[in-house]
Amino acid sequence: MDSGREREIRDGMVPRRTTGKGKAHQFGGDWTNAKLDVLKKYLSAYTTALKNQPFVKRYVDAFAGTGYRTARKEKVDASPQELLLFPDLAEKEPQGLLDGSARIALKTEPRFEKYIFIERSAERCAELEALKAEFPRLASDITIRQGDANTEIRDLCSKGGDWRGNRAVLFLDPYGMQVEWATIVAIAETKAIDMWLLFPLGIGVNRLVTKSGDIPESWQQRLDLLLGTTAWREEFHKIQKRLTLFGPAEQVEKATTESIGRYFNERLKTVFAAVAEQPRVLRNSANSPLYLLCFAAANERGAPVALKIANHLLKEGVQ
């Protein structure tokens, strides 16, 4: 029987955003600001570049939350065990209500023609519905879809109308390892979507890939779904032969966060028209890598311009 920890990992729920009832998300620190700053600038550049093009421009947010985020409170709603496992949750920051990705998109000028916000929680969907009153000019163009992100995105990609007449930016900011590779493939197959994705690097995959290579079956299944292949088993645990005083010996070498990140980025290249070569590593205040902010463009014709903008933003502000 799986332990509680294994069940959380199997379901892709490690780590989790901590939030109270009816409250905006309280998650992240400077790295959260960094990812949203990149998104904000890209959305503005994107709608500007396409403002005279005959496409319906969509913004899709697959983990939309409440539309707001709050700066970290000094005391967070997390157990001591969670704080030990995920020290970024314990960082102290001033309180304050800030724009989340959904509100950033709604404020983008030139505007998008359609906004699609996906959220599993009924409570958070109700919060997102309130955005229609806050942005009455856009209300009729806002769609809230309650459900599993993978299911909703695949449905949108396959039944979302004629993608030849549509273009979209999709922001995938999962709580942990919820995004499945099959979903990423569906996004790429539209040949119309620019995808920004937070890949759970040090805070997810690296913690499941044990040094010994002895990984519980449920963890392996979660990684299979995330990466879309079983080949990671050999890639993340390479057997090296070394000569010792007692003769030849084999040693298992575990993948680093850098090699895991490169592996995933190479996987993206197998399905997208273009992928940013150097995604940005998002780190906590202790300089530990948490996520990899990746960019991929599905439309071959628009990819060169999209990639140029994305590469500039990913490098901007990096020390």
Short mmCIF file of C-alpha atoms in Angstrom, two decimals:
data_model
loop_
_atom_site.label_atom_id
_atom_site.label_comp_id
_atom_site.label_asym_id
_atom_site.label_seq_id
_atom_site.Cartn_x
_atom_site.Cartn_y
_atom_site.Cartn_z
CA MET A 1 0.00 0.00 0.00
CA ASP A 2 1.27 3.51 -0.86
CA SER A 3 2.24 5.80 1.95
CA GLY A 4 0.54 9.20 2.13
CA ARG A 5 3.70 10.73 0.66
CA GLU A 6 3.69 8.27 -2.26
CA ARG A 7 0.00 8.94 -2.95
CA GLU A 8 0.67 12.68 -3.12
CA ILE A 9 3.51 12.15 -5.57
CA ARG A 10 1.50 9.66 -7.61
CA ASP A 11 -1.27 12.23 -7.95
CA GLY A 12 1.17 14.97 -8.84
CA MET A 13 0.35 16.99 -5.75
CA VAL A 14 3.81 17.63 -4.34
CA PRO A 15 4.42 20.43 -3.64
CA ARG A 16 1.09 22.11 -2.97
CA ARG A 17 0.09 25.72 -2.79
CA THR A 18 -1.30 26.44 0.66
CA THR A 19 -4.46 28.49 0.69
CA GLY A 20 -7.35 29.17 3.01
CA LYS A 21 -11.00 29.16 2.08
CA GLY A 22 -11.85 32.06 -0.20
CA LYS A 23 -8.33 33.44 -0.02
CA ALA A 24 -5.90 34.21 -2.77
CA HIS A 25 -2.95 31.86 -3.21
CA GLN A 26 -0.04 32.34 -0.85
CA PHE A 27 2.79 30.70 -2.69
CA GLY A 28 6.26 31.60 -3.82
CA GLY A 29 8.64 34.49 -3.44
CA ASP A 30 10.88 36.41 -5.78
CA TRP A 31 10.82 33.49 -8.21
CA THR A 32 7.03 33.90 -8.44
CA ASN A 33 7.48 37.55 -9.30
CA ALA A 34 10.08 36.58 -11.90
CA LYS A 35 7.84 34.12 -13.75
CA LEU A 36 4.87 36.50 -13.75
CA ASP A 37 7.05 39.36 -14.94
CA VAL A 38 8.14 37.24 -17.91
CA LEU A 39 4.54 36.30 -18.63
CA LYS A 40 3.32 39.89 -18.42
CA LYS A 41 5.93 41.16 -20.86
CA TYR A 42 5.41 38.27 -23.26
CA LEU A 43 1.63 38.75 -23.39
CA SER A 44 2.02 42.42 -24.24
CA ALA A 45 4.60 41.67 -26.94
CA TYR A 46 2.45 38.84 -28.29
CA THR A 47 -0.78 40.82 -28.70
CA THR A 48 1.17 43.74 -30.15
CA ALA A 49 2.82 41.50 -32.75
CA LEU A 50 -0.53 39.98 -33.77
CA LYS A 51 -2.75 43.07 -33.50
CA ASN A 52 -3.08 43.41 -37.28
CA GLN A 53 -3.26 39.67 -37.98
CA PRO A 54 -6.60 37.99 -38.80
CA PHE A 55 -6.40 35.52 -35.93
CA VAL A 56 -8.61 35.17 -32.87
CA LYS A 57 -6.15 35.58 -30.02
CA ARG A 58 -6.79 33.44 -26.94
CA TYR A 59 -5.20 33.36 -23.52
CA VAL A 60 -5.46 30.05 -21.68
CA ASP A 61 -4.53 29.66 -18.02
CA ALA A 62 -4.60 26.03 -16.92
CA PHE A 63 -4.09 26.55 -13.16
CA ALA A 64 -5.75 29.93 -12.84
CA GLY A 65 -6.29 29.90 -9.07
CA THR A 66 -8.26 32.92 -7.90
CA GLY A 67 -6.83 35.54 -10.23
CA TYR A 68 -4.93 37.02 -7.32
CA ARG A 69 -1.87 36.06 -5.35
CA THR A 70 -0.64 37.35 -2.02
CA ALA A 71 2.87 37.99 -0.91
CA ARG A 72 3.97 35.40 1.63
CA LYS A 73 2.76 35.87 5.17
CA GLU A 74 5.26 35.49 7.98
CA LYS A 75 3.29 32.50 9.19
CA VAL A 76 2.20 30.11 6.47
CA ASP A 77 -0.40 27.39 6.44
CA ALA A 78 2.03 24.51 6.17
CA SER A 79 3.08 21.70 8.47
CA PRO A 80 6.61 21.50 9.91
CA GLN A 81 7.16 18.50 7.63
CA GLU A 82 6.18 20.53 4.57
CA LEU A 83 8.41 23.39 5.61
CA LEU A 84 11.31 20.99 6.03
CA LEU A 85 10.73 19.42 2.63
CA PHE A 86 9.96 22.70 0.87
CA PRO A 87 11.86 25.51 2.62
CA ASP A 88 10.66 28.06 0.08
CA LEU A 89 7.26 27.89 1.81
CA ALA A 90 8.78 29.34 4.97
CA GLU A 91 10.22 32.50 3.46
CA LYS A 92 9.08 35.75 5.08
CA GLU A 93 7.71 38.50 2.88
CA PRO A 94 5.48 41.54 3.32
CA GLN A 95 1.79 40.90 2.87
CA GLY A 96 -0.02 42.38 -0.06
CA LEU A 97 -2.60 41.53 -2.72
CA LEU A 98 -0.97 41.20 -6.10
CA ASP A 99 -2.10 40.32 -9.60
CA GLY A 100 -1.99 36.66 -10.50
CA SER A 101 -1.60 35.40 -14.05
CA ALA A 102 -5.32 35.66 -14.84
CA ARG A 103 -5.56 39.34 -13.94
CA ILE A 104 -2.28 40.05 -15.73
CA ALA A 105 -3.81 38.61 -18.91
CA LEU A 106 -7.02 40.61 -18.50
CA LYS A 107 -5.01 43.82 -18.14
CA THR A 108 -2.87 43.13 -21.21
CA GLU A 109 -3.08 45.70 -24.00
CA PRO A 110 -3.70 45.19 -26.85
CA ARG A 111 -6.26 42.75 -25.50
CA PHE A 112 -6.94 39.10 -26.28
CA GLU A 113 -10.27 38.20 -27.91
CA LYS A 114 -10.88 35.21 -25.64
CA TYR A 115 -9.82 34.27 -22.10
CA ILE A 116 -10.10 30.70 -20.84
CA PHE A 117 -9.38 30.02 -17.17
CA ILE A 118 -9.18 26.42 -15.99
CA GLU A 119 -9.34 25.56 -12.32
CA ARG A 120 -10.19 22.36 -10.47
CA SER A 121 -11.46 23.99 -7.28
CA ALA A 122 -15.09 25.17 -7.24
CA GLU A 123 -14.18 27.86 -4.71
CA ARG A 124 -11.48 29.29 -6.91
CA CYS A 125 -13.74 29.13 -9.95
CA ALA A 126 -16.19 31.31 -8.05
CA GLU A 127 -13.37 33.79 -7.41
CA LEU A 128 -12.53 33.76 -11.11
CA GLU A 129 -16.17 34.41 -12.00
CA ALA A 130 -15.90 37.61 -9.98
CA LEU A 131 -13.36 38.87 -12.50
CA LYS A 132 -16.21 39.35 -14.97
CA ALA A 133 -17.62 42.09 -12.75
CA GLU A 134 -14.19 43.65 -12.33
CA PHE A 135 -13.58 43.62 -16.09
CA PRO A 136 -17.10 44.20 -17.52
CA ARG A 137 -15.77 45.11 -20.97
CA LEU A 138 -14.23 41.64 -21.23
CA ALA A 139 -16.89 39.66 -19.34
CA SER A 140 -18.54 38.09 -22.39
CA ASP A 141 -15.17 36.84 -23.58
CA ILE A 142 -14.16 35.16 -20.31
CA THR A 143 -14.79 31.42 -19.96
CA ILE A 144 -14.27 29.58 -16.67
CA ARG A 145 -13.83 25.83 -16.98
CA GLN A 146 -13.91 23.78 -13.79
CA GLY A 147 -12.10 20.48 -14.08
CA ASP A 148 -8.82 18.64 -14.32
CA ALA A 149 -6.27 20.67 -16.28
CA ASN A 150 -5.11 17.74 -18.43
CA THR A 151 -8.65 16.79 -19.41
CA GLU A 152 -9.74 20.36 -20.10
CA ILE A 153 -6.65 21.26 -22.13
CA ARG A 154 -6.86 18.14 -24.29
CA ASP A 155 -10.54 18.82 -24.89
CA LEU A 156 -9.79 22.44 -25.79
CA CYS A 157 -7.00 21.44 -28.15
CA SER A 158 -9.08 18.83 -29.96
CA LYS A 159 -12.46 20.61 -29.93
CA GLY A 160 -11.45 24.24 -29.60
CA GLY A 161 -12.51 25.18 -33.09
CA ASP A 162 -10.44 25.57 -36.22
CA TRP A 163 -6.98 26.33 -34.85
CA ARG A 164 -5.92 27.60 -38.25
CA GLY A 165 -7.90 30.76 -37.49
CA ASN A 166 -6.82 30.95 -33.87
CA ARG A 167 -3.63 31.65 -31.99
CA ALA A 168 -3.10 31.34 -28.25
CA VAL A 169 -0.74 31.70 -25.33
CA LEU A 170 -1.10 28.93 -22.76
CA PHE A 171 0.33 29.33 -19.26
CA LEU A 172 0.92 26.06 -17.39
CA ASP A 173 1.81 26.78 -13.78
CA PRO A 174 1.07 23.50 -11.97
CA TYR A 175 1.20 22.98 -8.23
CA GLY A 176 3.54 20.04 -8.70
CA MET A 177 3.73 17.31 -11.33
CA GLN A 178 0.14 17.35 -12.56
CA VAL A 179 0.88 18.11 -16.21
CA GLU A 180 1.06 14.95 -18.31
CA TRP A 181 3.15 14.52 -21.44
CA ALA A 182 0.06 13.58 -23.46
CA THR A 183 -1.29 17.04 -22.68
CA ILE A 184 1.90 18.69 -23.91
CA VAL A 185 1.67 16.69 -27.15
CA ALA A 186 -1.95 17.83 -27.63
CA ILE A 187 -0.84 21.46 -27.24
CA ALA A 188 1.91 21.04 -29.81
CA GLU A 189 -0.44 19.37 -32.29
CA THR A 190 -2.65 22.48 -32.53
CA LYS A 191 0.25 24.19 -34.34
CA ALA A 192 -1.19 27.41 -32.95
CA ILE A 193 -0.22 27.71 -29.26
CA ASP A 194 2.75 29.33 -27.57
CA MET A 195 3.30 27.51 -24.28
CA TRP A 196 4.91 28.76 -21.08
CA LEU A 197 5.41 25.89 -18.64
CA LEU A 198 6.87 25.57 -15.17
CA PHE A 199 8.61 22.23 -14.99
CA PRO A 200 9.01 20.95 -11.38
CA LEU A 201 12.77 20.59 -11.40
CA GLY A 202 14.40 20.50 -7.98
CA ILE A 203 11.13 20.69 -6.10
CA GLY A 204 9.64 17.67 -7.85
CA VAL A 205 11.53 15.39 -10.24
CA ASN A 206 14.93 15.63 -8.58
CA ARG A 207 13.42 14.47 -5.27
CA LEU A 208 11.79 11.44 -6.82
CA VAL A 209 14.94 10.33 -8.63
CA THR A 210 16.69 8.64 -5.74
CA LYS A 211 20.46 8.32 -5.65
CA SER A 212 20.33 4.53 -5.65
CA GLY A 213 17.86 4.29 -8.50
CA ASP A 214 15.50 2.26 -6.30
CA ILE A 215 12.32 4.23 -6.97
CA PRO A 216 8.86 3.11 -5.77
CA GLU A 217 6.59 1.97 -8.58
CA SER A 218 4.04 4.74 -7.97
CA TRP A 219 6.80 7.35 -8.32
CA GLN A 220 8.00 5.74 -11.55
CA GLN A 221 4.47 5.87 -12.96
CA ARG A 222 4.18 9.56 -12.12
CA LEU A 223 7.47 10.28 -13.88
CA ASP A 224 6.33 8.21 -16.89
CA LEU A 225 3.22 10.37 -17.21
CA LEU A 226 5.19 13.59 -16.76
CA LEU A 227 7.96 12.74 -19.24
CA GLY A 228 6.00 10.59 -21.68
CA THR A 229 8.60 7.84 -21.78
CA THR A 230 10.30 5.20 -19.66
CA ALA A 231 13.72 6.05 -21.12
CA TRP A 232 14.39 8.42 -18.22
CA ARG A 233 15.20 5.38 -16.08
CA GLU A 234 18.46 4.80 -17.92
CA GLU A 235 19.10 8.50 -18.52
CA PHE A 236 18.72 9.54 -14.90
CA HIS A 237 20.69 6.61 -13.48
CA LYS A 238 23.70 5.88 -15.59
CA ILE A 239 26.01 3.04 -14.65
CA GLN A 240 29.64 4.09 -14.78
CA LYS A 241 32.49 1.58 -14.73
CA ARG A 242 35.45 2.58 -12.61
CA LEU A 243 38.78 0.98 -11.90
CA THR A 244 39.43 0.56 -8.18
CA LEU A 245 42.22 -1.03 -6.15
CA PHE A 246 40.17 -4.20 -6.18
CA GLY A 247 39.50 -4.16 -9.92
CA PRO A 248 36.64 -2.88 -12.12
CA ALA A 249 33.50 -1.75 -10.29
CA GLU A 250 30.14 -0.35 -11.33
CA GLN A 251 28.65 2.76 -9.79
CA VAL A 252 25.23 4.34 -10.34
CA GLU A 253 25.41 8.06 -11.08
CA LYS A 254 22.23 10.02 -10.42
CA ALA A 255 21.17 12.82 -12.76
CA THR A 256 21.66 16.40 -11.60
CA THR A 257 19.01 19.11 -11.73
CA GLU A 258 20.88 20.51 -14.75
CA SER A 259 20.81 17.23 -16.67
CA ILE A 260 17.15 16.64 -15.76
CA GLY A 261 16.30 20.10 -17.08
CA ARG A 262 18.21 19.50 -20.31
CA TYR A 263 16.49 16.16 -20.77
CA PHE A 264 13.01 17.66 -20.46
CA ASN A 265 13.85 20.55 -22.78
CA GLU A 266 15.08 18.07 -25.39
CA ARG A 267 11.81 16.18 -25.00
CA LEU A 268 9.90 19.38 -25.83
CA LYS A 269 11.88 19.69 -29.06
CA THR A 270 10.50 16.37 -30.26
CA VAL A 271 6.95 17.78 -30.53
CA PHE A 272 7.15 21.60 -30.86
CA ALA A 273 8.22 23.70 -33.83
CA ALA A 274 10.62 25.70 -31.63
CA VAL A 275 11.81 25.57 -28.04
CA ALA A 276 13.84 28.09 -26.04
CA GLU A 277 17.33 26.66 -25.63
CA GLN A 278 17.94 28.16 -22.20
CA PRO A 279 14.85 28.06 -19.98
CA ARG A 280 15.16 30.07 -16.79
CA VAL A 281 15.88 28.29 -13.52
CA LEU A 282 13.69 29.72 -10.75
CA ARG A 283 15.35 29.52 -7.35
CA ASN A 284 14.35 30.18 -3.76
CA SER A 285 16.21 32.54 -1.41
CA ALA A 286 18.66 29.75 -0.55
CA ASN A 287 19.53 29.57 -4.27
CA SER A 288 18.07 26.08 -4.57
CA PRO A 289 16.48 25.33 -7.97
CA LEU A 290 12.72 24.90 -7.76
CA TYR A 291 11.29 25.14 -11.27
CA LEU A 292 12.37 25.49 -14.87
CA LEU A 293 10.45 28.15 -16.80
CA CYS A 294 10.22 26.68 -20.31
CA PHE A 295 8.93 28.13 -23.55
CA ALA A 296 7.79 26.32 -26.69
CA ALA A 297 6.03 27.50 -29.85
CA ALA A 298 3.76 25.19 -31.83
CA ASN A 299 3.32 27.28 -34.98
CA GLU A 300 6.24 26.88 -37.35
CA ARG A 301 5.65 30.14 -39.20
CA GLY A 302 5.34 32.28 -36.09
CA ALA A 303 8.03 30.46 -34.12
CA PRO A 304 11.04 32.64 -35.06
CA VAL A 305 9.48 35.85 -33.73
CA ALA A 306 7.99 34.12 -30.68
CA LEU A 307 11.32 32.51 -29.86
CA LYS A 308 13.21 35.79 -30.22
CA ILE A 309 10.90 37.50 -27.71
CA ALA A 310 10.91 34.56 -25.30
CA ASN A 311 14.70 34.19 -25.37
CA HIS A 312 15.14 37.88 -24.55
CA LEU A 313 12.75 37.68 -21.61
CA LEU A 314 14.25 34.48 -20.25
CA LYS A 315 17.72 36.06 -20.21
CA GLU A 316 16.50 39.39 -18.86
CA GLY A 317 17.27 39.83 -15.19
CA VAL A 318 19.35 36.64 -14.97
CA GLN A 319 22.56 37.23 -13.06
#
